[in-house]
Amino acid sequence: MTDESKNKVDMNEIVSLCKRRGIIFPSSEIYGGLGSTWDYGPLGVELKRNVKDAWWKAVVQEREDMVGLDAAILMHPKTWEASGHLESFTDPLVECRFCNQRFRADQIWRVEFVGQDGKPVHRTTLGTSQKEVIESFREEARRHQPNGLFSVKGLTELTEEDYRTLRCPSCDSVDSLTKSRMFNLMFKTFMGPVEDEASQIYLRPETAQGIFVNFENVLNSSRRKMPFGIAQIGKSFRNEITPGNFTFRSREFEQMEIEYFVKPGTDEEQLKSWVEERFQWYINLGIKRENLRIRPHGKEELAHYAKACYDIEYSFPMGWSELEGIANRSDYDLKQHTQYSGRDLSYFDEETGERYVPYVIEPSGGVDRAILAFLVDAYYQEEVRGETRVILRLHKALAPVKVAVLPLSRNEKLLPMSQEVYKSLKRHWMVSYDDAQSIGRRYRRQDEIGTPLCVTIDFQSLEDKAVTIRDRDSMEQIRVRVEELKDVLHQKLSEE
Ligand code: ATP
């Protein structure tokens, strides 16, 4: 597959590869699945660990101004009052009175064309933006009218009369959609044995607040000076109205978040520098530049706490969508928590004698969305000697299995040496051992999961104590002495 045809990667191919090879499964599948949560299988869990490790290495280990944190998912309910989530973490919802399906009101559109007979034709469709809907109907509108005249309106722009002509996007009933109401996305539960209002708590919808409420603890215990940041990876939960597009939008997911505290006045410059750094992180891990873009938020789009925000977007099979958001949260959160907790969350600068409430730059990415982008970007199909080879060209740091040890056949004579090589390499990397079926099929199996290197032991190996290393991308093979094998593999795995 060439780069131009890359955008044609079908999400179904990725979903099916993930299921077939134990990367990602629908959660509780034997009960029909939950539809909005996913389980990472034996290879997926390695991939996920590698993505998180690469992030941690870049934002904590290699920087001098960052520390880590692992805060609890269940937090004091006042947290969510202070953060504004109780009041504002909502999406507009409409429901079909017939099939009870729920939709995000801002994703329903009424499209109107001039039909062949000159009379208006209308459709109800789902789409994340007006632009996307216009694009998807352009062709059809042209077929009816050469000048392609048509209108696309969101629910808030419709007259009462037009609203009644809408069809349910799921069951197609006419005039069945309720009026839009605000729906809070936080999952509620109860803490302790009594299920009353006083014991009601929430599953965190973002990891960020765990960082803000620990600002003072981290500052006092690690004697940090401004600017400095706290990084955290952890689960978040959102009762999304329309989960979908595989793991892109689920109700339980993992976030990788940084709250970077800066002196007010330096915030704009720091925001710019984080946007560049985070963009580069994806490129360094192999994502093609043309599949990434930075999109500044318009004023009307900004969250209640944000002064400015940039999204890093990836060209997913369903279109350009957010991979990570980098926001300037100003001093909103620390001030709110000061007000609600009564604790002074300001910072005293000993050098200048100034006291201020720091501003916060927040690069906030999703582990699952990053994994999905890495998978989509690495997915290729190639014709090799009349056969289709599926290959995941994952960055070596991300590949779930680094090396596969493949004895040429199951012949007993090859077993001791093959096992010895396997066991010695296993101490250094995730290594798999495969002796089932032909060597060609075994190479294909490794290509499909992105294993960068295969080591083959053949009969000659017993004589000359040398093995063959085969490269996933170039399919080139080199012969290496067993005593040098570890060093050669190490060098190859650290090459960019
Ligand atoms: P969206 O606009 O797509 O709903 P958001 O702007 O609400 O996302 P943020 O609150 O900025 O998302 O969350 C930070 C990151 O967490 C997102 O960039 C994304 O990678 C991830 N994320 C957010 N919601 C989900 C979800 N429902 N499923 C998977 N990942 C998510």
PDB file of N, CA and C and ligand atoms in Angstrom, residues 89 104 206 238 240 247-255 257 297 305 311 322-325 362 364-370, ligand 1:
ATOM      1  N   PHE A  89     -19.940  19.747  32.846  1.00  0.00           N
ATOM      2  CA  PHE A  89     -19.402  18.646  32.042  1.00  0.00           C
ATOM      3  C   PHE A  89     -20.559  17.887  31.390  1.00  0.00           C
ATOM      4  N   ARG A 104     -26.080  12.632  20.436  1.00  0.00           N
ATOM      5  CA  ARG A 104     -25.634  13.969  20.808  1.00  0.00           C
ATOM      6  C   ARG A 104     -26.313  14.956  19.888  1.00  0.00           C
ATOM      7  N   GLU A 206     -11.631  12.839  34.284  1.00  0.00           N
ATOM      8  CA  GLU A 206     -10.301  13.224  33.790  1.00  0.00           C
ATOM      9  C   GLU A 206      -9.321  13.018  34.941  1.00  0.00           C
ATOM     10  N   ARG A 238     -16.265   8.373  31.187  1.00  0.00           N
ATOM     11  CA  ARG A 238     -17.254   9.361  30.719  1.00  0.00           C
ATOM     12  C   ARG A 238     -18.433   8.610  30.136  1.00  0.00           C
ATOM     13  N   GLU A 240     -20.307   8.712  27.730  1.00  0.00           N
ATOM     14  CA  GLU A 240     -20.467   9.306  26.400  1.00  0.00           C
ATOM     15  C   GLU A 240     -21.820   8.921  25.812  1.00  0.00           C
ATOM     16  N   THR A 247     -11.927   2.080  19.564  1.00  0.00           N
ATOM     17  CA  THR A 247     -11.541   2.600  20.884  1.00  0.00           C
ATOM     18  C   THR A 247     -11.469   4.117  20.920  1.00  0.00           C
ATOM     19  N   PHE A 248     -11.798   4.774  19.794  1.00  0.00           N
ATOM     20  CA  PHE A 248     -11.638   6.227  19.740  1.00  0.00           C
ATOM     21  C   PHE A 248     -12.472   6.908  20.828  1.00  0.00           C
ATOM     22  N   ARG A 249     -13.722   6.486  20.933  1.00  0.00           N
ATOM     23  CA  ARG A 249     -14.575   7.072  21.981  1.00  0.00           C
ATOM     24  C   ARG A 249     -15.214   5.947  22.776  1.00  0.00           C
ATOM     25  N   SER A 250     -14.719   5.728  23.974  1.00  0.00           N
ATOM     26  CA  SER A 250     -15.307   4.694  24.807  1.00  0.00           C
ATOM     27  C   SER A 250     -15.696   5.325  26.140  1.00  0.00           C
ATOM     28  N   ARG A 251     -16.317   4.519  26.991  1.00  0.00           N
ATOM     29  CA  ARG A 251     -16.800   5.106  28.257  1.00  0.00           C
ATOM     30  C   ARG A 251     -15.796   4.920  29.380  1.00  0.00           C
ATOM     31  N   GLU A 252     -14.851   4.010  29.167  1.00  0.00           N
ATOM     32  CA  GLU A 252     -13.748   3.839  30.121  1.00  0.00           C
ATOM     33  C   GLU A 252     -12.480   3.882  29.286  1.00  0.00           C
ATOM     34  N   PHE A 253     -11.583   4.775  29.615  1.00  0.00           N
ATOM     35  CA  PHE A 253     -10.377   4.915  28.795  1.00  0.00           C
ATOM     36  C   PHE A 253      -9.239   5.413  29.669  1.00  0.00           C
ATOM     37  N   GLU A 254      -8.045   5.455  29.078  1.00  0.00           N
ATOM     38  CA  GLU A 254      -6.906   5.894  29.866  1.00  0.00           C
ATOM     39  C   GLU A 254      -6.370   7.205  29.313  1.00  0.00           C
ATOM     40  N   GLN A 255      -5.971   8.071  30.224  1.00  0.00           N
ATOM     41  CA  GLN A 255      -5.410   9.360  29.802  1.00  0.00           C
ATOM     42  C   GLN A 255      -3.953   9.484  30.233  1.00  0.00           C
ATOM     43  N   GLU A 257      -1.833  12.659  31.194  1.00  0.00           N
ATOM     44  CA  GLU A 257      -2.022  14.099  31.357  1.00  0.00           C
ATOM     45  C   GLU A 257      -0.860  14.752  32.099  1.00  0.00           C
ATOM     46  N   HIS A 297      -8.357  25.991  18.829  1.00  0.00           N
ATOM     47  CA  HIS A 297      -9.792  26.087  19.116  1.00  0.00           C
ATOM     48  C   HIS A 297     -10.293  27.502  18.864  1.00  0.00           C
ATOM     49  N   TYR A 305     -12.873  26.513  31.407  1.00  0.00           N
ATOM     50  CA  TYR A 305     -11.669  26.889  32.153  1.00  0.00           C
ATOM     51  C   TYR A 305     -10.545  27.401  31.247  1.00  0.00           C
ATOM     52  N   ASP A 311      -5.665  21.472  19.470  1.00  0.00           N
ATOM     53  CA  ASP A 311      -5.802  20.015  19.369  1.00  0.00           C
ATOM     54  C   ASP A 311      -4.759  19.485  18.407  1.00  0.00           C
ATOM     55  N   GLU A 322      -9.530  14.471  17.169  1.00  0.00           N
ATOM     56  CA  GLU A 322      -8.585  14.823  18.244  1.00  0.00           C
ATOM     57  C   GLU A 322      -7.841  13.618  18.814  1.00  0.00           C
ATOM     58  N   LEU A 323      -6.530  13.814  18.908  1.00  0.00           N
ATOM     59  CA  LEU A 323      -5.666  12.809  19.513  1.00  0.00           C
ATOM     60  C   LEU A 323      -5.278  13.292  20.909  1.00  0.00           C
ATOM     61  N   GLU A 324      -4.989  14.572  20.984  1.00  0.00           N
ATOM     62  CA  GLU A 324      -4.541  15.174  22.244  1.00  0.00           C
ATOM     63  C   GLU A 324      -4.919  16.651  22.235  1.00  0.00           C
ATOM     64  N   GLY A 325      -5.276  17.172  23.408  1.00  0.00           N
ATOM     65  CA  GLY A 325      -5.575  18.601  23.514  1.00  0.00           C
ATOM     66  C   GLY A 325      -4.528  19.254  24.403  1.00  0.00           C
ATOM     67  N   GLU A 362      -1.865  22.426  30.053  1.00  0.00           N
ATOM     68  CA  GLU A 362      -2.254  21.020  30.177  1.00  0.00           C
ATOM     69  C   GLU A 362      -2.199  20.263  28.851  1.00  0.00           C
ATOM     70  N   SER A 364      -3.030  17.009  27.296  1.00  0.00           N
ATOM     71  CA  SER A 364      -3.862  15.891  27.746  1.00  0.00           C
ATOM     72  C   SER A 364      -4.171  14.958  26.584  1.00  0.00           C
ATOM     73  N   GLY A 365      -3.562  13.777  26.634  1.00  0.00           N
ATOM     74  CA  GLY A 365      -3.753  12.829  25.538  1.00  0.00           C
ATOM     75  C   GLY A 365      -4.422  11.557  26.023  1.00  0.00           C
ATOM     76  N   GLY A 366      -4.946  10.797  25.080  1.00  0.00           N
ATOM     77  CA  GLY A 366      -5.584   9.527  25.416  1.00  0.00           C
ATOM     78  C   GLY A 366      -4.662   8.384  25.026  1.00  0.00           C
ATOM     79  N   VAL A 367      -4.488   7.446  25.946  1.00  0.00           N
ATOM     80  CA  VAL A 367      -3.643   6.284  25.647  1.00  0.00           C
ATOM     81  C   VAL A 367      -4.276   5.476  24.510  1.00  0.00           C
ATOM     82  N   ASP A 368      -5.587   5.278  24.615  1.00  0.00           N
ATOM     83  CA  ASP A 368      -6.269   4.430  23.630  1.00  0.00           C
ATOM     84  C   ASP A 368      -6.293   5.073  22.248  1.00  0.00           C
ATOM     85  N   ARG A 369      -6.498   6.396  22.212  1.00  0.00           N
ATOM     86  CA  ARG A 369      -6.490   7.085  20.910  1.00  0.00           C
ATOM     87  C   ARG A 369      -5.099   7.073  20.311  1.00  0.00           C
ATOM     88  N   ALA A 370      -4.065   7.209  21.156  1.00  0.00           N
ATOM     89  CA  ALA A 370      -2.694   7.164  20.641  1.00  0.00           C
ATOM     90  C   ALA A 370      -2.439   5.776  20.047  1.00  0.00           C
TER      91      ALA A 370
HETATM   92  P1  ATP B   1     -13.677  14.868  22.427  1.00  0.00           P
HETATM   93  O1  ATP B   1     -13.880  16.280  21.931  1.00  0.00           O
HETATM   94  O2  ATP B   1     -13.199  13.918  21.370  1.00  0.00           O
HETATM   95  O3  ATP B   1     -14.826  14.347  23.240  1.00  0.00           O
HETATM   96  P2  ATP B   1     -12.390  16.035  24.625  1.00  0.00           P
HETATM   97  O4  ATP B   1     -11.942  17.346  24.058  1.00  0.00           O
HETATM   98  O5  ATP B   1     -13.599  15.996  25.481  1.00  0.00           O
HETATM   99  O6  ATP B   1     -12.477  14.943  23.459  1.00  0.00           O
HETATM  100  P3  ATP B   1     -10.388  16.013  26.611  1.00  0.00           P
HETATM  101  O7  ATP B   1     -11.317  16.288  27.713  1.00  0.00           O
HETATM  102  O8  ATP B   1      -9.508  17.097  26.119  1.00  0.00           O
HETATM  103  O9  ATP B   1     -11.186  15.374  25.394  1.00  0.00           O
HETATM  104  O10 ATP B   1      -9.530  14.723  26.988  1.00  0.00           O
HETATM  105  C1  ATP B   1      -8.166  14.591  26.658  1.00  0.00           C
HETATM  106  C2  ATP B   1      -7.918  13.371  25.820  1.00  0.00           C
HETATM  107  O11 ATP B   1      -8.501  12.204  26.412  1.00  0.00           O
HETATM  108  C3  ATP B   1      -8.495  13.427  24.419  1.00  0.00           C
HETATM  109  O12 ATP B   1      -7.642  14.123  23.541  1.00  0.00           O
HETATM  110  C4  ATP B   1      -8.573  11.966  24.062  1.00  0.00           C
HETATM  111  O13 ATP B   1      -7.326  11.487  23.578  1.00  0.00           O
HETATM  112  C5  ATP B   1      -8.885  11.310  25.378  1.00  0.00           C
HETATM  113  N1  ATP B   1     -10.320  11.033  25.485  1.00  0.00           N
HETATM  114  C6  ATP B   1     -11.284  11.890  25.872  1.00  0.00           C
HETATM  115  N2  ATP B   1     -12.488  11.297  25.848  1.00  0.00           N
HETATM  116  C7  ATP B   1     -12.273  10.020  25.427  1.00  0.00           C
HETATM  117  C8  ATP B   1     -13.130   8.901  25.195  1.00  0.00           C
HETATM  118  N3  ATP B   1     -14.433   8.961  25.430  1.00  0.00           N
HETATM  119  N4  ATP B   1     -12.562   7.746  24.757  1.00  0.00           N
HETATM  120  C9  ATP B   1     -11.234   7.661  24.533  1.00  0.00           C
HETATM  121  N5  ATP B   1     -10.387   8.693  24.740  1.00  0.00           N
HETATM  122  C10 ATP B   1     -10.886   9.849  25.182  1.00  0.00           C
END
